[in-house]
Amino acid sequence: MSTRRPAGSVSHNNSGRVVLVSGGANGIGRAICDLFAESGATVVCLDVDDQAASGLQDGIDFVRGDTSVEDDCRNAVEFTVEQHGGLDILVNNAAIQPPASYVPLDELPSEAWQRMLGINLSGYMFLAKHAVRVMKKQQSGVIVNMSSGQAHRTARGVPAYGPIKAANLHQARQWGVEYAREGIRVVSVSPGAIDTPLVRASLEAQGGEKELANRHPLGRIGRPEEVAAAVLWLSSQAASFVTATDLEVDGGLGAFGSFADPYPLPESP
Ligand SMILES: NC(=O)c1ccc[n+]([C@@H]2O[C@H](COP(=O)([O-])OP(=O)(O)OC[C@H]3O[C@@H](n4cnc5c(N)ncnc54)[C@H](O)[C@@H]3O)[C@@H](O)[C@H]2O)c1
């Protein structure tokens, strides 16, 4: 019988590696937790959603915490190291995009900006800061920041999410350069539209599922496992010369254009 693996299968063996995933209870983070666990890694999920986390597969540890709170981030890193002896991979994934934030800047409630800044940007920084302290001692580690296609190209209606996702790219570049000589790689991943609760909550603002799918040259939106597979590769030895850069996992969206406008353009004069 052939031992060839089918195209697209992921063959990384992560046994002995310890992974901390923020926002791992749902969507893309959940798929990342699952794929790392299936590849033999020890996985810790940090999330605010206890209910969804109760459905995590056996063997995945859950730490309840809000990534916008530095103490919660420190606690999750400490728990991981105390329980499992180290931290090899941090996936900064927890982020929010409330449907009410799909408005022009002058209509954006400042509370929405502050909340997105706290979770989507400061949260990544808090977790990375405490993870790096561990990784420097180990002289090894990988950090993956979940960014977005919205970081590279923009659309109307994302005055907070777009700029803050762009900052996630630059966090990865800056930290990647800073810690390259300490054996720590830092990268970002920029998904196109992926079928998760976050996207389902904003389908209307994106013109509906069909319109959103059509904007991707592959003619569909992506699956969380397809983003997880990229994260696994980037975290593996196969990507040992990849740092301070970004990988778009977007069905070709970036080469084609951008996400849909959430509201009609005014008539041109
Ligand atoms: N789904 C997409 O199309 C898409 C596209 C581009 C980028 N992304 C990015 O991918 C990542 C995951 O998105 P998703 O679609 O899976 O989202 P999701 O809403 O389905 O899941 C996000 C998870 O983060 C958790 N979370 C939210 N706030 C938190 C906090 N303060 N502390 C801890 N956990 C918190 C939620 O409970 C949830 O489990 C995000 O960074 C998002 O910006 C998603």
Short mmCIF file of C-alpha atoms and ligand atoms in Angstrom, two decimals:
data_model
loop_
_atom_site.label_atom_id
_atom_site.label_comp_id
_atom_site.label_asym_id
_atom_site.label_seq_id
_atom_site.Cartn_x
_atom_site.Cartn_y
_atom_site.Cartn_z
CA MET A 1 0.00 0.00 0.00
CA SER A 2 1.24 3.49 -0.82
CA THR A 3 2.57 5.51 2.14
CA ARG A 4 2.31 8.78 0.22
CA ARG A 5 0.37 11.46 2.01
CA PRO A 6 -2.49 13.07 0.10
CA ALA A 7 -1.79 16.62 -1.07
CA GLY A 8 -2.78 19.06 1.64
CA SER A 9 -2.27 16.75 4.61
CA VAL A 10 -0.28 18.16 7.50
CA SER A 11 2.49 15.92 8.76
CA HIS A 12 4.15 17.95 11.51
CA ASN A 13 4.95 16.04 14.65
CA ASN A 14 4.62 18.39 17.61
CA SER A 15 4.99 15.90 20.41
CA GLY A 16 6.87 17.50 23.30
CA ARG A 17 6.02 21.03 22.18
CA VAL A 18 3.87 23.31 24.33
CA VAL A 19 1.46 25.75 22.67
CA LEU A 20 -0.61 28.61 24.12
CA VAL A 21 -3.50 29.80 21.93
CA SER A 22 -5.56 32.90 22.79
CA GLY A 23 -9.19 32.89 21.67
CA GLY A 24 -8.99 29.13 21.19
CA ALA A 25 -12.56 28.33 22.22
CA ASN A 26 -14.16 29.26 18.88
CA GLY A 27 -13.48 29.73 15.19
CA ILE A 28 -9.91 29.84 13.90
CA GLY A 29 -8.37 29.53 17.38
CA ARG A 30 -10.41 26.40 18.02
CA ALA A 31 -9.12 24.82 14.79
CA ILE A 32 -5.56 25.76 15.77
CA CYS A 33 -6.00 24.09 19.18
CA ASP A 34 -7.40 20.96 17.53
CA LEU A 35 -4.71 20.67 14.87
CA PHE A 36 -1.86 21.20 17.35
CA ALA A 37 -3.40 18.62 19.70
CA GLU A 38 -3.78 16.13 16.84
CA SER A 39 -0.12 16.70 15.92
CA GLY A 40 0.95 15.66 19.43
CA ALA A 41 1.45 19.09 21.06
CA THR A 42 0.41 20.02 24.58
CA VAL A 43 -2.17 22.78 24.12
CA VAL A 44 -3.37 25.50 26.49
CA CYS A 45 -6.35 27.62 25.42
CA LEU A 46 -6.86 31.11 26.90
CA ASP A 47 -10.36 32.51 26.35
CA VAL A 48 -13.22 34.39 27.99
CA ASP A 49 -15.86 31.98 26.67
CA ASP A 50 -16.17 29.23 29.33
CA GLN A 51 -19.18 27.70 27.64
CA ALA A 52 -17.52 27.16 24.26
CA ALA A 53 -14.30 26.06 25.99
CA SER A 54 -16.20 23.25 27.73
CA GLY A 55 -16.41 21.63 24.27
CA LEU A 56 -12.64 21.62 23.72
CA GLN A 57 -11.29 18.15 23.04
CA ASP A 58 -9.92 16.10 25.96
CA GLY A 59 -6.36 16.93 26.91
CA ILE A 60 -6.51 20.64 26.00
CA ASP A 61 -6.10 22.83 29.09
CA PHE A 62 -8.37 25.84 29.46
CA VAL A 63 -7.41 29.04 31.27
CA ARG A 64 -10.16 31.62 31.63
CA GLY A 65 -8.84 35.12 31.03
CA ASP A 66 -9.32 38.38 29.20
CA THR A 67 -6.33 39.20 26.98
CA SER A 68 -6.88 42.94 27.42
CA VAL A 69 -5.87 42.48 31.07
CA GLU A 70 -2.11 42.08 31.50
CA ASP A 71 -2.45 40.04 34.71
CA ASP A 72 -4.63 37.50 32.88
CA CYS A 73 -1.98 37.17 30.15
CA ARG A 74 0.83 36.78 32.68
CA ASN A 75 -1.24 34.20 34.52
CA ALA A 76 -1.84 32.16 31.34
CA VAL A 77 1.87 32.11 30.51
CA GLU A 78 2.79 31.19 34.11
CA PHE A 79 0.17 28.43 34.19
CA THR A 80 1.53 27.01 30.93
CA VAL A 81 5.12 26.97 32.15
CA GLU A 82 4.27 25.61 35.62
CA GLN A 83 2.09 22.82 34.25
CA HIS A 84 4.11 21.87 31.19
CA GLY A 85 7.70 23.02 31.77
CA GLY A 86 7.98 25.66 29.03
CA LEU A 87 6.31 27.50 26.19
CA ASP A 88 7.35 26.75 22.61
CA ILE A 89 4.61 28.44 20.57
CA LEU A 90 2.31 31.38 21.33
CA VAL A 91 -0.59 32.01 18.96
CA ASN A 92 -1.99 35.52 19.45
CA ASN A 93 -5.45 35.01 17.98
CA ALA A 94 -8.15 36.48 20.28
CA ALA A 95 -9.71 39.52 18.65
CA ILE A 96 -13.12 41.12 18.24
CA GLN A 97 -14.89 42.94 15.40
CA PRO A 98 -18.31 43.99 16.73
CA PRO A 99 -20.90 44.49 13.97
CA ALA A 100 -21.53 47.98 15.45
CA SER A 101 -17.96 48.91 14.49
CA TYR A 102 -18.78 48.74 10.76
CA VAL A 103 -19.31 52.51 10.55
CA PRO A 104 -17.34 55.51 9.30
CA LEU A 105 -14.83 57.01 11.73
CA ASP A 106 -17.06 59.93 12.72
CA GLU A 107 -19.73 57.47 13.90
CA LEU A 108 -17.38 55.10 15.73
CA PRO A 109 -18.16 54.92 19.46
CA SER A 110 -14.90 55.57 21.30
CA GLU A 111 -15.70 52.66 23.64
CA ALA A 112 -15.59 50.29 20.63
CA TRP A 113 -12.18 51.70 19.64
CA GLN A 114 -10.85 51.27 23.20
CA ARG A 115 -12.17 47.72 23.49
CA MET A 116 -10.68 46.67 20.14
CA LEU A 117 -7.41 48.37 21.00
CA GLY A 118 -7.35 46.54 24.34
CA ILE A 119 -8.02 43.06 22.98
CA ASN A 120 -6.77 43.18 19.40
CA LEU A 121 -3.54 45.08 20.03
CA SER A 122 -2.61 45.38 23.72
CA GLY A 123 -3.66 41.76 24.30
CA TYR A 124 -1.17 40.56 21.66
CA MET A 125 1.54 42.69 23.27
CA PHE A 126 0.85 41.50 26.85
CA LEU A 127 0.96 37.83 25.88
CA ALA A 128 4.05 38.24 23.70
CA LYS A 129 5.88 40.20 26.41
CA HIS A 130 5.42 37.46 29.00
CA ALA A 131 6.00 34.64 26.49
CA VAL A 132 9.24 36.20 25.26
CA ARG A 133 10.62 36.25 28.82
CA VAL A 134 10.21 32.46 28.88
CA MET A 135 11.42 31.95 25.30
CA LYS A 136 14.58 34.01 25.87
CA LYS A 137 15.55 31.67 28.71
CA GLN A 138 14.87 28.69 26.44
CA GLN A 139 16.63 30.41 23.49
CA SER A 140 13.79 29.11 21.33
CA GLY A 141 10.18 29.83 20.51
CA VAL A 142 7.69 30.91 17.86
CA ILE A 143 5.03 33.61 18.10
CA VAL A 144 2.25 33.80 15.51
CA ASN A 145 0.06 36.94 15.38
CA MET A 146 -3.31 36.47 13.70
CA SER A 147 -3.73 39.56 11.55
CA SER A 148 -6.11 39.96 8.57
CA GLY A 149 -6.37 40.82 4.91
CA GLN A 150 -7.83 44.07 6.26
CA ALA A 151 -4.32 44.92 7.49
CA HIS A 152 -2.90 45.02 3.96
CA ARG A 153 -5.73 46.62 2.00
CA THR A 154 -8.70 48.37 3.42
CA ALA A 155 -12.36 48.95 2.75
CA ARG A 156 -14.80 51.50 4.07
CA GLY A 157 -16.35 50.77 7.44
CA VAL A 158 -13.36 49.38 9.34
CA PRO A 159 -11.86 52.51 10.98
CA ALA A 160 -10.77 50.58 14.09
CA TYR A 161 -10.39 46.95 13.00
CA GLY A 162 -8.32 47.74 9.86
CA PRO A 163 -5.66 50.00 11.42
CA ILE A 164 -5.36 47.81 14.51
CA LYS A 165 -4.93 44.63 12.39
CA ALA A 166 -2.22 46.51 10.44
CA ALA A 167 -0.46 47.11 13.75
CA ASN A 168 -0.49 43.33 14.37
CA LEU A 169 1.62 42.91 11.23
CA HIS A 170 4.15 45.41 12.47
CA GLN A 171 4.26 43.89 15.93
CA ALA A 172 5.37 40.64 14.27
CA ARG A 173 8.00 42.41 12.17
CA GLN A 174 9.38 44.40 15.09
CA TRP A 175 9.45 41.50 17.55
CA GLY A 176 10.85 39.21 14.86
CA VAL A 177 13.78 41.56 14.30
CA GLU A 178 14.27 42.20 18.02
CA TYR A 179 14.50 38.56 19.07
CA ALA A 180 15.92 36.83 15.98
CA ARG A 181 19.29 36.28 17.70
CA GLU A 182 17.56 34.73 20.73
CA GLY A 183 16.21 31.81 18.69
CA ILE A 184 12.70 33.28 18.64
CA ARG A 185 10.77 33.59 15.37
CA VAL A 186 7.76 35.90 15.09
CA VAL A 187 5.38 35.87 12.14
CA SER A 188 1.86 36.94 11.28
CA VAL A 189 -0.92 35.29 9.31
CA SER A 190 -3.51 37.28 7.36
CA PRO A 191 -6.67 35.35 6.59
CA GLY A 192 -9.29 36.28 4.02
CA ALA A 193 -12.90 35.62 5.03
CA ILE A 194 -13.09 32.44 7.09
CA ASP A 195 -16.27 30.71 8.20
CA THR A 196 -16.34 31.52 11.95
CA PRO A 197 -18.75 33.11 14.44
CA LEU A 198 -16.96 36.47 13.92
CA VAL A 199 -17.68 36.46 10.18
CA ARG A 200 -21.21 35.03 10.58
CA ALA A 201 -21.99 37.97 12.91
CA SER A 202 -21.08 40.49 10.21
CA LEU A 203 -22.26 38.77 7.00
CA GLU A 204 -24.81 41.49 6.36
CA ALA A 205 -22.16 44.19 6.47
CA GLN A 206 -20.10 42.13 4.01
CA GLY A 207 -22.92 41.97 1.45
CA GLY A 208 -24.05 38.42 2.32
CA GLU A 209 -22.33 35.06 2.04
CA LYS A 210 -22.50 34.77 -1.75
CA GLU A 211 -21.04 38.23 -2.32
CA LEU A 212 -18.27 37.56 0.20
CA ALA A 213 -17.42 34.20 -1.40
CA ASN A 214 -17.36 35.77 -4.87
CA ARG A 215 -14.79 38.34 -3.81
CA HIS A 216 -12.30 35.49 -3.30
CA PRO A 217 -10.76 34.17 -6.54
CA LEU A 218 -11.21 30.63 -5.19
CA GLY A 219 -14.95 31.39 -5.14
CA ARG A 220 -15.59 30.55 -1.52
CA ILE A 221 -14.73 31.66 1.98
CA GLY A 222 -12.08 29.68 3.86
CA ARG A 223 -12.33 27.07 6.58
CA PRO A 224 -10.74 27.55 10.03
CA GLU A 225 -8.64 24.39 9.47
CA GLU A 226 -7.05 26.00 6.41
CA VAL A 227 -5.71 28.84 8.57
CA ALA A 228 -4.67 26.38 11.30
CA ALA A 229 -2.62 24.42 8.75
CA ALA A 230 -0.66 27.57 7.88
CA VAL A 231 -0.03 28.30 11.57
CA LEU A 232 1.24 24.75 12.07
CA TRP A 233 3.65 25.07 9.16
CA LEU A 234 4.93 28.48 10.27
CA SER A 235 5.53 27.11 13.78
CA SER A 236 7.43 24.09 12.50
CA GLN A 237 11.09 23.50 11.73
CA ALA A 238 10.09 23.48 8.06
CA ALA A 239 9.73 27.27 8.41
CA SER A 240 13.03 27.74 10.28
CA PHE A 241 14.20 30.59 7.98
CA VAL A 242 10.87 32.44 8.12
CA THR A 243 10.59 35.32 10.56
CA ALA A 244 9.42 38.96 10.82
CA THR A 245 7.06 38.47 7.90
CA ASP A 246 3.44 37.64 7.04
CA LEU A 247 1.58 34.88 5.22
CA GLU A 248 -1.75 35.64 3.56
CA VAL A 249 -4.18 32.70 3.68
CA ASP A 250 -6.96 34.26 1.70
CA GLY A 251 -8.05 32.31 -1.37
CA GLY A 252 -6.39 34.96 -3.54
CA LEU A 253 -8.44 37.87 -2.13
CA GLY A 254 -5.40 40.08 -1.61
CA ALA A 255 -4.29 39.87 -5.22
CA PHE A 256 -7.80 40.61 -6.37
CA GLY A 257 -9.10 43.49 -4.25
CA SER A 258 -10.55 43.81 -0.81
CA PHE A 259 -13.55 43.06 1.32
CA ALA A 260 -16.97 44.44 0.41
CA ASP A 261 -18.13 47.92 1.23
CA PRO A 262 -20.61 47.75 4.09
CA TYR A 263 -22.71 50.69 2.87
CA PRO A 264 -23.48 52.16 -0.56
CA LEU A 265 -21.05 54.67 -2.06
CA PRO A 266 -22.51 58.12 -2.54
CA GLU A 267 -23.20 58.98 -6.18
CA SER A 268 -20.10 60.46 -7.82
CA PRO A 269 -20.60 64.04 -9.02
N1 LIG B 1 -12.95 34.89 10.48
C1 LIG B 1 -12.35 35.64 9.58
O1 LIG B 1 -12.80 35.77 8.43
C2 LIG B 1 -11.08 36.37 9.90
C3 LIG B 1 -10.45 37.05 8.85
C4 LIG B 1 -9.27 37.70 9.11
C5 LIG B 1 -8.73 37.67 10.38
N2 LIG B 1 -9.37 37.02 11.39
C6 LIG B 1 -8.74 37.01 12.71
O2 LIG B 1 -8.66 35.68 13.18
C7 LIG B 1 -8.74 35.67 14.61
C8 LIG B 1 -9.86 34.73 15.06
O3 LIG B 1 -11.06 35.16 14.48
P1 LIG B 1 -12.37 34.26 14.47
O4 LIG B 1 -13.09 34.59 13.24
O5 LIG B 1 -12.02 32.84 14.79
O6 LIG B 1 -13.14 34.93 15.70
P2 LIG B 1 -14.24 34.30 16.68
O7 LIG B 1 -15.05 35.45 17.16
O8 LIG B 1 -14.95 33.20 16.01
O9 LIG B 1 -13.36 33.72 17.87
C9 LIG B 1 -12.59 34.61 18.66
C10 LIG B 1 -12.31 33.98 20.00
O10 LIG B 1 -11.64 34.95 20.80
C11 LIG B 1 -12.25 34.93 22.11
N3 LIG B 1 -12.07 36.25 22.74
C12 LIG B 1 -12.69 37.41 22.43
N4 LIG B 1 -12.29 38.37 23.25
C13 LIG B 1 -11.39 37.82 24.11
C14 LIG B 1 -10.63 38.32 25.19
N5 LIG B 1 -10.70 39.60 25.58
N6 LIG B 1 -9.80 37.46 25.84
C15 LIG B 1 -9.72 36.16 25.47
N7 LIG B 1 -10.42 35.63 24.46
C16 LIG B 1 -11.25 36.45 23.79
C17 LIG B 1 -13.71 34.62 21.84
O11 LIG B 1 -14.36 34.16 23.02
C18 LIG B 1 -13.57 33.57 20.77
O12 LIG B 1 -13.41 32.28 21.32
C19 LIG B 1 -8.95 37.12 15.02
O13 LIG B 1 -7.68 37.68 15.31
C20 LIG B 1 -9.51 37.76 13.77
O14 LIG B 1 -9.26 39.15 13.72
C21 LIG B 1 -10.55 36.36 11.17
#
